[in-house]
Amino acid sequence: MTEDLTEKNVQRYFDSMIAVVLDSSELRGLDEKKKKVLAEKIRDHFDDIVLDTLLNRLTTEQLKDLKESMARPEEMEEKIELYASAMPTFYDDLNDRLRNEMLAMRDILS
Amino acid sequence: MGFFDKFRGRSEDSDTEEGLDLEEPAEEPKVEKEPEGPAFRIGSGYQKRLAREYSDLESLKGWRETLAMLNPEDVARFAKGRLVGKGALTGDPEEIRARLLESLDDYIATQEAVRGELLEGIKGTTRLREQIDKKGAKVLEAWVERATDEELLKAQYRLLGGKGSRSENPEELREFLLEALRKEAEADKEGKGFLGKLSARLGETKIFGKPVTEFLTGGVAGGAARMVIRRGARTAFFVFGGFIGAVGGGAAAGYASGAIRERVSETFARRRVIKELNEGEGGLGELSEVDIKNELKLLEKQLEEAEARERIRAVEHIRDRRRHLLWALGKKMGKLETPESMVDAMGDMDIEGGEESTPEIDPETAERMALIAEIRAAKGETRARILKAAKRGAIWGAVGGGLAAAALEVIEAIRGAGGAAVDEGTEALGKKLGLLGEAEATSSPNPIVIEVGDAGVPDGSGIDPGEIAGVPGTGESIIDIGADGGLAGVPEYIPLQGELASVDVPEGSSIADAVREYFVDVNGVEPTPLEFQGALSEVMEGNGLGLDQIYGPAGADEIFTGSRALDMSGMNGFMHELASGEDALSAMDGIPETIGMLPRNFSLMEGSNPWNESHKWLDQFFGEGNFTNADIARIDRALCMDSKIAWPEAGVTGENWVDHRAIPVGYEMNFGARTRATLLEILTEKSS
């Protein structure tokens, strides 16, 4: 239950950032269909940042471990979650990077 | 009922000869008046942490929503040390959670009101900035002339650099400073001084396409507003002293010669300007092509340096900024004509800015890069799973305090506790968060990066600089040695260790005072009890002094009153950790702070005894019923030692009986270092 809510919360967080970018003056007037396509691209871009932030903070041993476990998705997920939860400042770093990215996108698209 | 329980049950107004009440505790007297203000509130330490961690109120509201959704038991545990007010932590978890949320709402509402006032205040500082901009060196000269000796002694580290330019003699120091100012003023007349350069940069030259006046009013206010929200109390220093830091301090340092000037001048001032502007409104979209290209060049150099030092956050920050600049440049040059093409370009650009060449890659780095590339290339369900787990992990890390706990564990490991602490901590965290079951909990490598500032590892931290590449006992953690502040989120106004290596404790002062003053001098705000204790510990350890030497019978104020020099490098390292959000002490957020808030001492009242009095304080600060008899025995023994009374003298006899008459009325009992350390030990044991 808690897990679902956490994921919903994360989803909402990303949705709100995407909404900010889509509300920039260059994109505001686009039709909904186009906006939907762009929203997915923006989401992908934010996800790239999440991935980048995570991978940058993993040790080489963990990267090896992670790569090795990719064939076993559940084990892989568990490992990532554990690694990520113990990374100092990961949440804050992620938050800062995503927010900066969102603001930069909004600026450029305004 | 254990024998100590008797004393804890005694009513305060008991007048029995022994000071004991063996009957059931009397009923609590009814409260006739409602206390003023909210019954519960967020503790001051947690308030500061919130201010530091949430860049705006929207994200804080998001955090509030997250708390509202979590398991009440977890939230109730989390509330410990964060929610204050009598009885705040009693009742069922739902009630405690409701109080925490309500208090958070109060806090958010207050912040909303305060924000408006702060913005007004910030506007006021721009006037001050203009004033100093006009008067230039004269303002600084005037300050030097009127500064007290003490102010001068403190300020020399900020204002003077270079060998032989510092002094313990205020008059000599005043001369040094004035001479440096005169020289700079001369140079300035010819347009060669720092002020001239700064004026050119800030005044005549448009920065990012904006006239400087706009920067002074709009950019600073916007940037500072963000800093206010982000850094809470520290921002007062940034905003009001920030002018001194960004222009005045920059200029002052520029006026002087030597290492600080080198550091502060070109890159420092520019970086600060860039940072402020970036954080202001509308900076990126309005950059000129020339400015973008210039900044890109600057970033290349910074990136090289950050990569060489393996500073993850700095590298990310620079790459992000570079990517944003490239977008802006693309738009300026008309290469991104439609909104769709712009979004496409944003998505297509390699997050790492991959086009740069890395000429010499060692095999280990090459292997690492290949692994990252391979994982990054994952598509479909695998990518989705990685992302889902990473996001969840990030939330758990923040919610569970895993972030700080992990940092503490590593520091403990470094200090000799060994790698087991790390693995155990990870296990405990995993279990706590429900990520690992009892049966399947396994130790696992723990990726930790701690940036400790580029001037090296704090003396007295127990860290051998030679071991920075790997943490003894773990073999896997990395300590990332950072450079100066600006690139990785470490505020630039925190001095580097090399810049401020020592401080004098003048005759009649004390180490505690010196530490407190130094903290205020650097940060612009009083330390919290937690910060003070951390800083004091660093200084004591760094100078080979025992913690138990801080608190004597009369407290810290009367210890070490002789003049002596103190090595503050450990404290600087500590402040860097605080500023970068990596303060290890916050791992036990709440607990040490509460200990720090205990009174230093208390006097015995007529009819009272040490145990009833001390337990009253403990109950008040930590809640009733939190200590077992064994805990209390440990605490009381330490209290005896701190209070310079022998254990049997205190009245505990072979009969397990306390005789308060053995201690005279008015005797001062001390919650000294031993008692505090014992409390910390006990509470840490309980919380783990």
Short mmCIF file of N, CA, C and O in Angstrom, two decimals, chain B residues 157-247:
data_model
loop_
_atom_site.label_atom_id
_atom_site.label_comp_id
_atom_site.label_asym_id
_atom_site.label_seq_id
_atom_site.Cartn_x
_atom_site.Cartn_y
_atom_site.Cartn_z
N TYR B 157 41.34 37.33 8.42
CA TYR B 157 41.37 36.11 7.61
C TYR B 157 40.55 36.27 6.34
O TYR B 157 40.78 35.64 5.34
N ARG B 158 39.54 37.10 6.44
CA ARG B 158 38.71 37.35 5.27
C ARG B 158 39.37 38.35 4.34
O ARG B 158 39.26 38.27 3.13
N LEU B 159 40.00 39.33 4.96
CA LEU B 159 40.44 40.47 4.18
C LEU B 159 41.89 40.41 3.73
O LEU B 159 42.28 41.07 2.77
N LEU B 160 42.69 39.69 4.44
CA LEU B 160 44.11 39.69 4.10
C LEU B 160 44.58 38.30 3.71
O LEU B 160 44.18 37.31 4.30
N GLY B 161 45.45 38.29 2.78
CA GLY B 161 46.09 37.03 2.41
C GLY B 161 47.56 37.28 2.24
O GLY B 161 48.04 38.41 2.32
N GLY B 162 48.30 36.25 1.97
CA GLY B 162 49.72 36.45 1.72
C GLY B 162 50.55 36.29 2.96
O GLY B 162 50.13 36.63 4.07
N LYS B 163 51.73 35.77 2.75
CA LYS B 163 52.61 35.48 3.87
C LYS B 163 52.97 36.78 4.60
O LYS B 163 53.29 37.78 3.97
N GLY B 164 52.92 36.73 5.90
CA GLY B 164 53.36 37.88 6.70
C GLY B 164 52.35 39.01 6.75
O GLY B 164 52.63 40.06 7.29
N SER B 165 51.19 38.81 6.19
CA SER B 165 50.23 39.91 6.19
C SER B 165 49.25 39.81 7.34
O SER B 165 48.39 40.66 7.48
N ARG B 166 49.37 38.79 8.15
CA ARG B 166 48.45 38.68 9.29
C ARG B 166 49.19 38.98 10.58
O ARG B 166 50.41 38.87 10.65
N SER B 167 48.42 39.35 11.55
CA SER B 167 49.08 39.74 12.79
C SER B 167 48.14 39.53 13.96
O SER B 167 46.92 39.49 13.80
N GLU B 168 48.73 39.39 15.11
CA GLU B 168 47.90 39.31 16.32
C GLU B 168 47.77 40.69 16.95
O GLU B 168 47.07 40.87 17.93
N ASN B 169 48.51 41.63 16.40
CA ASN B 169 48.47 42.99 16.92
C ASN B 169 47.45 43.82 16.13
O ASN B 169 47.64 44.09 14.94
N PRO B 170 46.38 44.24 16.76
CA PRO B 170 45.32 44.95 16.03
C PRO B 170 45.81 46.19 15.30
O PRO B 170 45.38 46.46 14.17
N GLU B 171 46.72 46.93 15.94
CA GLU B 171 47.18 48.17 15.29
C GLU B 171 47.95 47.87 14.01
O GLU B 171 47.78 48.51 12.98
N GLU B 172 48.81 46.86 14.15
CA GLU B 172 49.60 46.44 12.99
C GLU B 172 48.65 45.96 11.88
O GLU B 172 48.81 46.27 10.71
N LEU B 173 47.66 45.25 12.34
CA LEU B 173 46.68 44.69 11.41
C LEU B 173 45.92 45.80 10.69
O LEU B 173 45.69 45.76 9.48
N ARG B 174 45.55 46.81 11.47
CA ARG B 174 44.83 47.94 10.89
C ARG B 174 45.71 48.57 9.79
O ARG B 174 45.24 48.91 8.71
N GLU B 175 46.98 48.66 10.09
CA GLU B 175 47.90 49.24 9.12
C GLU B 175 47.99 48.38 7.85
O GLU B 175 47.95 48.88 6.73
N PHE B 176 48.11 47.08 8.08
CA PHE B 176 48.17 46.15 6.94
C PHE B 176 46.97 46.37 6.02
O PHE B 176 47.08 46.47 4.81
N LEU B 177 45.81 46.42 6.66
CA LEU B 177 44.57 46.53 5.90
C LEU B 177 44.49 47.86 5.15
O LEU B 177 44.15 47.90 3.97
N LEU B 178 44.81 48.92 5.87
CA LEU B 178 44.73 50.24 5.24
C LEU B 178 45.73 50.35 4.10
O LEU B 178 45.44 50.90 3.04
N GLU B 179 46.91 49.81 4.34
CA GLU B 179 47.93 49.83 3.30
C GLU B 179 47.45 49.06 2.06
O GLU B 179 47.58 49.52 0.92
N ALA B 180 46.87 47.91 2.32
CA ALA B 180 46.37 47.11 1.20
C ALA B 180 45.28 47.86 0.46
O ALA B 180 45.23 47.86 -0.78
N LEU B 181 44.43 48.54 1.21
CA LEU B 181 43.36 49.31 0.57
C LEU B 181 43.93 50.48 -0.23
O LEU B 181 43.48 50.76 -1.34
N ARG B 182 44.93 51.14 0.35
CA ARG B 182 45.53 52.28 -0.37
C ARG B 182 46.15 51.82 -1.68
O ARG B 182 45.96 52.42 -2.73
N LYS B 183 46.90 50.74 -1.58
CA LYS B 183 47.55 50.23 -2.80
C LYS B 183 46.51 49.91 -3.87
O LYS B 183 46.67 50.20 -5.03
N GLU B 184 45.47 49.29 -3.37
CA GLU B 184 44.45 48.89 -4.34
C GLU B 184 43.75 50.11 -4.93
O GLU B 184 43.41 50.15 -6.10
N ALA B 185 43.54 51.12 -4.06
CA ALA B 185 42.89 52.34 -4.55
C ALA B 185 43.76 53.00 -5.61
O ALA B 185 43.25 53.49 -6.63
N GLU B 186 45.08 52.98 -5.39
CA GLU B 186 46.00 53.54 -6.38
C GLU B 186 45.87 52.79 -7.70
O GLU B 186 45.75 53.37 -8.77
N ALA B 187 45.93 51.49 -7.56
CA ALA B 187 45.82 50.65 -8.76
C ALA B 187 44.49 50.89 -9.45
O ALA B 187 44.38 50.89 -10.67
N ASP B 188 43.53 51.17 -8.63
CA ASP B 188 42.19 51.35 -9.16
C ASP B 188 42.07 52.61 -10.00
O ASP B 188 41.35 52.64 -11.00
N LYS B 189 42.82 53.63 -9.56
CA LYS B 189 42.78 54.88 -10.31
C LYS B 189 43.22 54.64 -11.74
O LYS B 189 42.78 55.28 -12.68
N GLU B 190 44.14 53.71 -11.87
CA GLU B 190 44.64 53.41 -13.22
C GLU B 190 43.80 52.31 -13.90
O GLU B 190 44.18 51.78 -14.93
N GLY B 191 42.74 51.96 -13.23
CA GLY B 191 41.86 50.94 -13.82
C GLY B 191 42.43 49.54 -13.69
O GLY B 191 41.97 48.60 -14.33
N LYS B 192 43.47 49.40 -12.84
CA LYS B 192 44.09 48.08 -12.71
C LYS B 192 43.68 47.37 -11.43
O LYS B 192 44.03 46.23 -11.21
N GLY B 193 43.02 48.08 -10.57
CA GLY B 193 42.66 47.48 -9.29
C GLY B 193 41.45 46.57 -9.40
O GLY B 193 40.77 46.52 -10.43
N PHE B 194 41.24 45.90 -8.34
CA PHE B 194 40.13 44.96 -8.35
C PHE B 194 38.81 45.66 -8.51
O PHE B 194 37.91 45.21 -9.22
N LEU B 195 38.69 46.80 -7.83
CA LEU B 195 37.42 47.52 -7.91
C LEU B 195 37.13 47.94 -9.36
O LEU B 195 36.00 47.83 -9.83
N GLY B 196 38.20 48.37 -10.03
CA GLY B 196 38.02 48.75 -11.43
C GLY B 196 37.54 47.57 -12.26
O GLY B 196 36.61 47.68 -13.05
N LYS B 197 38.20 46.45 -12.01
CA LYS B 197 37.81 45.25 -12.77
C LYS B 197 36.39 44.84 -12.43
O LYS B 197 35.60 44.46 -13.28
N LEU B 198 36.14 44.94 -11.15
CA LEU B 198 34.81 44.53 -10.71
C LEU B 198 33.74 45.47 -11.27
O LEU B 198 32.68 45.03 -11.72
N SER B 199 34.07 46.76 -11.25
CA SER B 199 33.12 47.72 -11.80
C SER B 199 32.88 47.43 -13.27
O SER B 199 31.76 47.48 -13.77
N ALA B 200 33.99 47.12 -13.94
CA ALA B 200 33.85 46.84 -15.36
C ALA B 200 32.94 45.64 -15.56
O ALA B 200 32.08 45.61 -16.44
N ARG B 201 33.16 44.71 -14.69
CA ARG B 201 32.37 43.48 -14.85
C ARG B 201 30.92 43.68 -14.43
O ARG B 201 30.00 43.22 -15.07
N LEU B 202 30.76 44.35 -13.33
CA LEU B 202 29.41 44.50 -12.81
C LEU B 202 28.69 45.73 -13.33
O LEU B 202 27.48 45.79 -13.33
N GLY B 203 29.45 46.72 -13.70
CA GLY B 203 28.83 47.98 -14.04
C GLY B 203 28.73 48.24 -15.53
O GLY B 203 27.66 48.20 -16.12
N GLU B 204 29.89 48.46 -16.12
CA GLU B 204 29.86 48.88 -17.51
C GLU B 204 29.52 47.74 -18.46
O GLU B 204 28.89 47.92 -19.48
N THR B 205 30.00 46.59 -18.11
CA THR B 205 29.73 45.45 -18.99
C THR B 205 28.35 44.89 -18.69
O THR B 205 27.98 44.74 -17.53
N LYS B 206 27.64 44.58 -19.71
CA LYS B 206 26.36 43.91 -19.50
C LYS B 206 26.67 42.46 -19.17
O LYS B 206 27.54 41.84 -19.79
N ILE B 207 25.97 41.99 -18.23
CA ILE B 207 26.18 40.58 -17.89
C ILE B 207 24.97 39.79 -18.38
O ILE B 207 23.84 40.08 -18.03
N PHE B 208 25.26 38.82 -19.19
CA PHE B 208 24.20 38.01 -19.78
C PHE B 208 23.13 38.88 -20.42
O PHE B 208 21.94 38.65 -20.29
N GLY B 209 23.58 39.91 -21.06
CA GLY B 209 22.66 40.75 -21.79
C GLY B 209 21.86 41.71 -20.93
O GLY B 209 21.00 42.42 -21.41
N LYS B 210 22.14 41.70 -19.63
CA LYS B 210 21.37 42.58 -18.74
C LYS B 210 22.26 43.67 -18.22
O LYS B 210 23.40 43.41 -17.84
N PRO B 211 21.74 44.89 -18.14
CA PRO B 211 22.54 45.94 -17.49
C PRO B 211 22.68 45.62 -16.01
O PRO B 211 21.82 44.96 -15.42
N VAL B 212 23.77 46.08 -15.45
CA VAL B 212 24.06 45.69 -14.08
C VAL B 212 22.99 46.17 -13.10
O VAL B 212 22.72 45.51 -12.09
N THR B 213 22.37 47.30 -13.40
CA THR B 213 21.35 47.80 -12.48
C THR B 213 20.22 46.79 -12.34
O THR B 213 19.70 46.57 -11.25
N GLU B 214 19.92 46.15 -13.44
CA GLU B 214 18.85 45.16 -13.38
C GLU B 214 19.29 43.96 -12.55
O GLU B 214 18.54 43.37 -11.78
N PHE B 215 20.57 43.66 -12.73
CA PHE B 215 21.12 42.55 -11.95
C PHE B 215 21.04 42.85 -10.45
O PHE B 215 20.68 42.03 -9.64
N LEU B 216 21.38 44.07 -10.14
CA LEU B 216 21.42 44.44 -8.72
C LEU B 216 20.04 44.38 -8.08
O LEU B 216 19.90 44.02 -6.93
N THR B 217 19.04 44.76 -8.83
CA THR B 217 17.73 44.79 -8.20
C THR B 217 16.96 43.48 -8.40
O THR B 217 16.48 42.90 -7.45
N GLY B 218 16.92 43.02 -9.63
CA GLY B 218 16.10 41.84 -9.90
C GLY B 218 16.82 40.54 -9.62
O GLY B 218 16.34 39.68 -8.90
N GLY B 219 17.99 40.44 -10.22
CA GLY B 219 18.70 39.17 -10.13
C GLY B 219 19.05 38.78 -8.72
O GLY B 219 18.83 37.66 -8.30
N VAL B 220 19.56 39.75 -7.99
CA VAL B 220 19.97 39.44 -6.62
C VAL B 220 18.76 39.07 -5.78
O VAL B 220 18.78 38.11 -5.01
N ALA B 221 17.72 39.84 -5.95
CA ALA B 221 16.53 39.55 -5.14
C ALA B 221 16.01 38.15 -5.43
O ALA B 221 15.71 37.38 -4.51
N GLY B 222 15.95 37.83 -6.71
CA GLY B 222 15.46 36.50 -7.08
C GLY B 222 16.38 35.41 -6.54
O GLY B 222 15.94 34.44 -5.95
N GLY B 223 17.66 35.62 -6.77
CA GLY B 223 18.63 34.62 -6.33
C GLY B 223 18.63 34.50 -4.82
O GLY B 223 18.62 33.41 -4.27
N ALA B 224 18.60 35.64 -4.18
CA ALA B 224 18.66 35.61 -2.73
C ALA B 224 17.39 35.00 -2.15
O ALA B 224 17.43 34.29 -1.15
N ALA B 225 16.27 35.26 -2.80
CA ALA B 225 15.02 34.68 -2.30
C ALA B 225 15.11 33.16 -2.29
O ALA B 225 14.72 32.50 -1.33
N ARG B 226 15.70 32.64 -3.33
CA ARG B 226 15.84 31.19 -3.37
C ARG B 226 16.77 30.70 -2.27
O ARG B 226 16.56 29.67 -1.65
N MET B 227 17.82 31.50 -2.07
CA MET B 227 18.76 31.11 -1.04
C MET B 227 18.09 31.15 0.33
O MET B 227 18.38 30.34 1.20
N VAL B 228 17.23 32.14 0.49
CA VAL B 228 16.53 32.27 1.77
C VAL B 228 15.77 31.00 2.06
O VAL B 228 15.87 30.40 3.13
N ILE B 229 15.03 30.59 1.08
CA ILE B 229 14.21 29.41 1.28
C ILE B 229 15.11 28.19 1.47
O ILE B 229 14.86 27.32 2.28
N ARG B 230 16.14 28.16 0.71
CA ARG B 230 16.97 26.97 0.70
C ARG B 230 17.84 26.84 1.96
O ARG B 230 17.96 25.79 2.53
N ARG B 231 18.41 27.92 2.34
CA ARG B 231 19.40 27.77 3.41
C ARG B 231 18.96 28.35 4.73
O ARG B 231 19.72 28.42 5.68
N GLY B 232 17.73 28.78 4.78
CA GLY B 232 17.19 29.22 6.05
C GLY B 232 18.04 30.29 6.70
O GLY B 232 18.43 31.26 6.08
N ALA B 233 18.35 30.04 7.93
CA ALA B 233 19.01 31.08 8.72
C ALA B 233 20.35 31.51 8.12
O ALA B 233 20.73 32.66 8.22
N ARG B 234 21.04 30.57 7.51
CA ARG B 234 22.34 30.92 6.94
C ARG B 234 22.22 32.02 5.92
O ARG B 234 23.15 32.77 5.67
N THR B 235 21.05 32.06 5.32
CA THR B 235 20.88 33.01 4.25
C THR B 235 20.98 34.44 4.74
O THR B 235 21.35 35.33 4.00
N ALA B 236 20.63 34.62 5.99
CA ALA B 236 20.73 35.98 6.53
C ALA B 236 22.15 36.48 6.26
O ALA B 236 22.34 37.63 5.88
N PHE B 237 23.09 35.60 6.42
CA PHE B 237 24.47 35.99 6.17
C PHE B 237 24.66 36.24 4.68
O PHE B 237 25.26 37.22 4.28
N PHE B 238 24.09 35.34 3.89
CA PHE B 238 24.30 35.48 2.45
C PHE B 238 23.65 36.75 1.93
O PHE B 238 24.23 37.47 1.14
N VAL B 239 22.43 36.99 2.40
CA VAL B 239 21.70 38.12 1.86
C VAL B 239 22.29 39.44 2.32
O VAL B 239 22.62 40.31 1.53
N PHE B 240 22.45 39.54 3.63
CA PHE B 240 22.88 40.84 4.15
C PHE B 240 24.40 40.96 4.10
O PHE B 240 24.94 41.93 3.63
N GLY B 241 25.06 39.91 4.57
CA GLY B 241 26.51 39.91 4.44
C GLY B 241 26.87 39.49 3.02
O GLY B 241 28.00 39.59 2.60
N GLY B 242 25.87 39.01 2.32
CA GLY B 242 26.11 38.51 0.97
C GLY B 242 26.63 39.59 0.07
O GLY B 242 27.45 39.36 -0.82
N PHE B 243 26.16 40.75 0.31
CA PHE B 243 26.68 41.86 -0.45
C PHE B 243 28.17 41.97 -0.19
O PHE B 243 28.99 42.09 -1.08
N ILE B 244 28.51 41.91 1.10
CA ILE B 244 29.92 41.96 1.45
C ILE B 244 30.64 40.79 0.79
O ILE B 244 31.74 40.90 0.27
N GLY B 245 29.96 39.64 0.81
CA GLY B 245 30.58 38.45 0.22
C GLY B 245 30.75 38.59 -1.28
O GLY B 245 31.82 38.34 -1.82
N ALA B 246 29.69 39.02 -1.94
CA ALA B 246 29.71 39.01 -3.40
C ALA B 246 30.44 40.21 -3.99
O ALA B 246 31.18 40.08 -4.94
N VAL B 247 30.23 41.34 -3.42
CA VAL B 247 30.88 42.54 -3.97
C VAL B 247 31.87 43.14 -2.97
O VAL B 247 33.06 43.22 -3.23
#
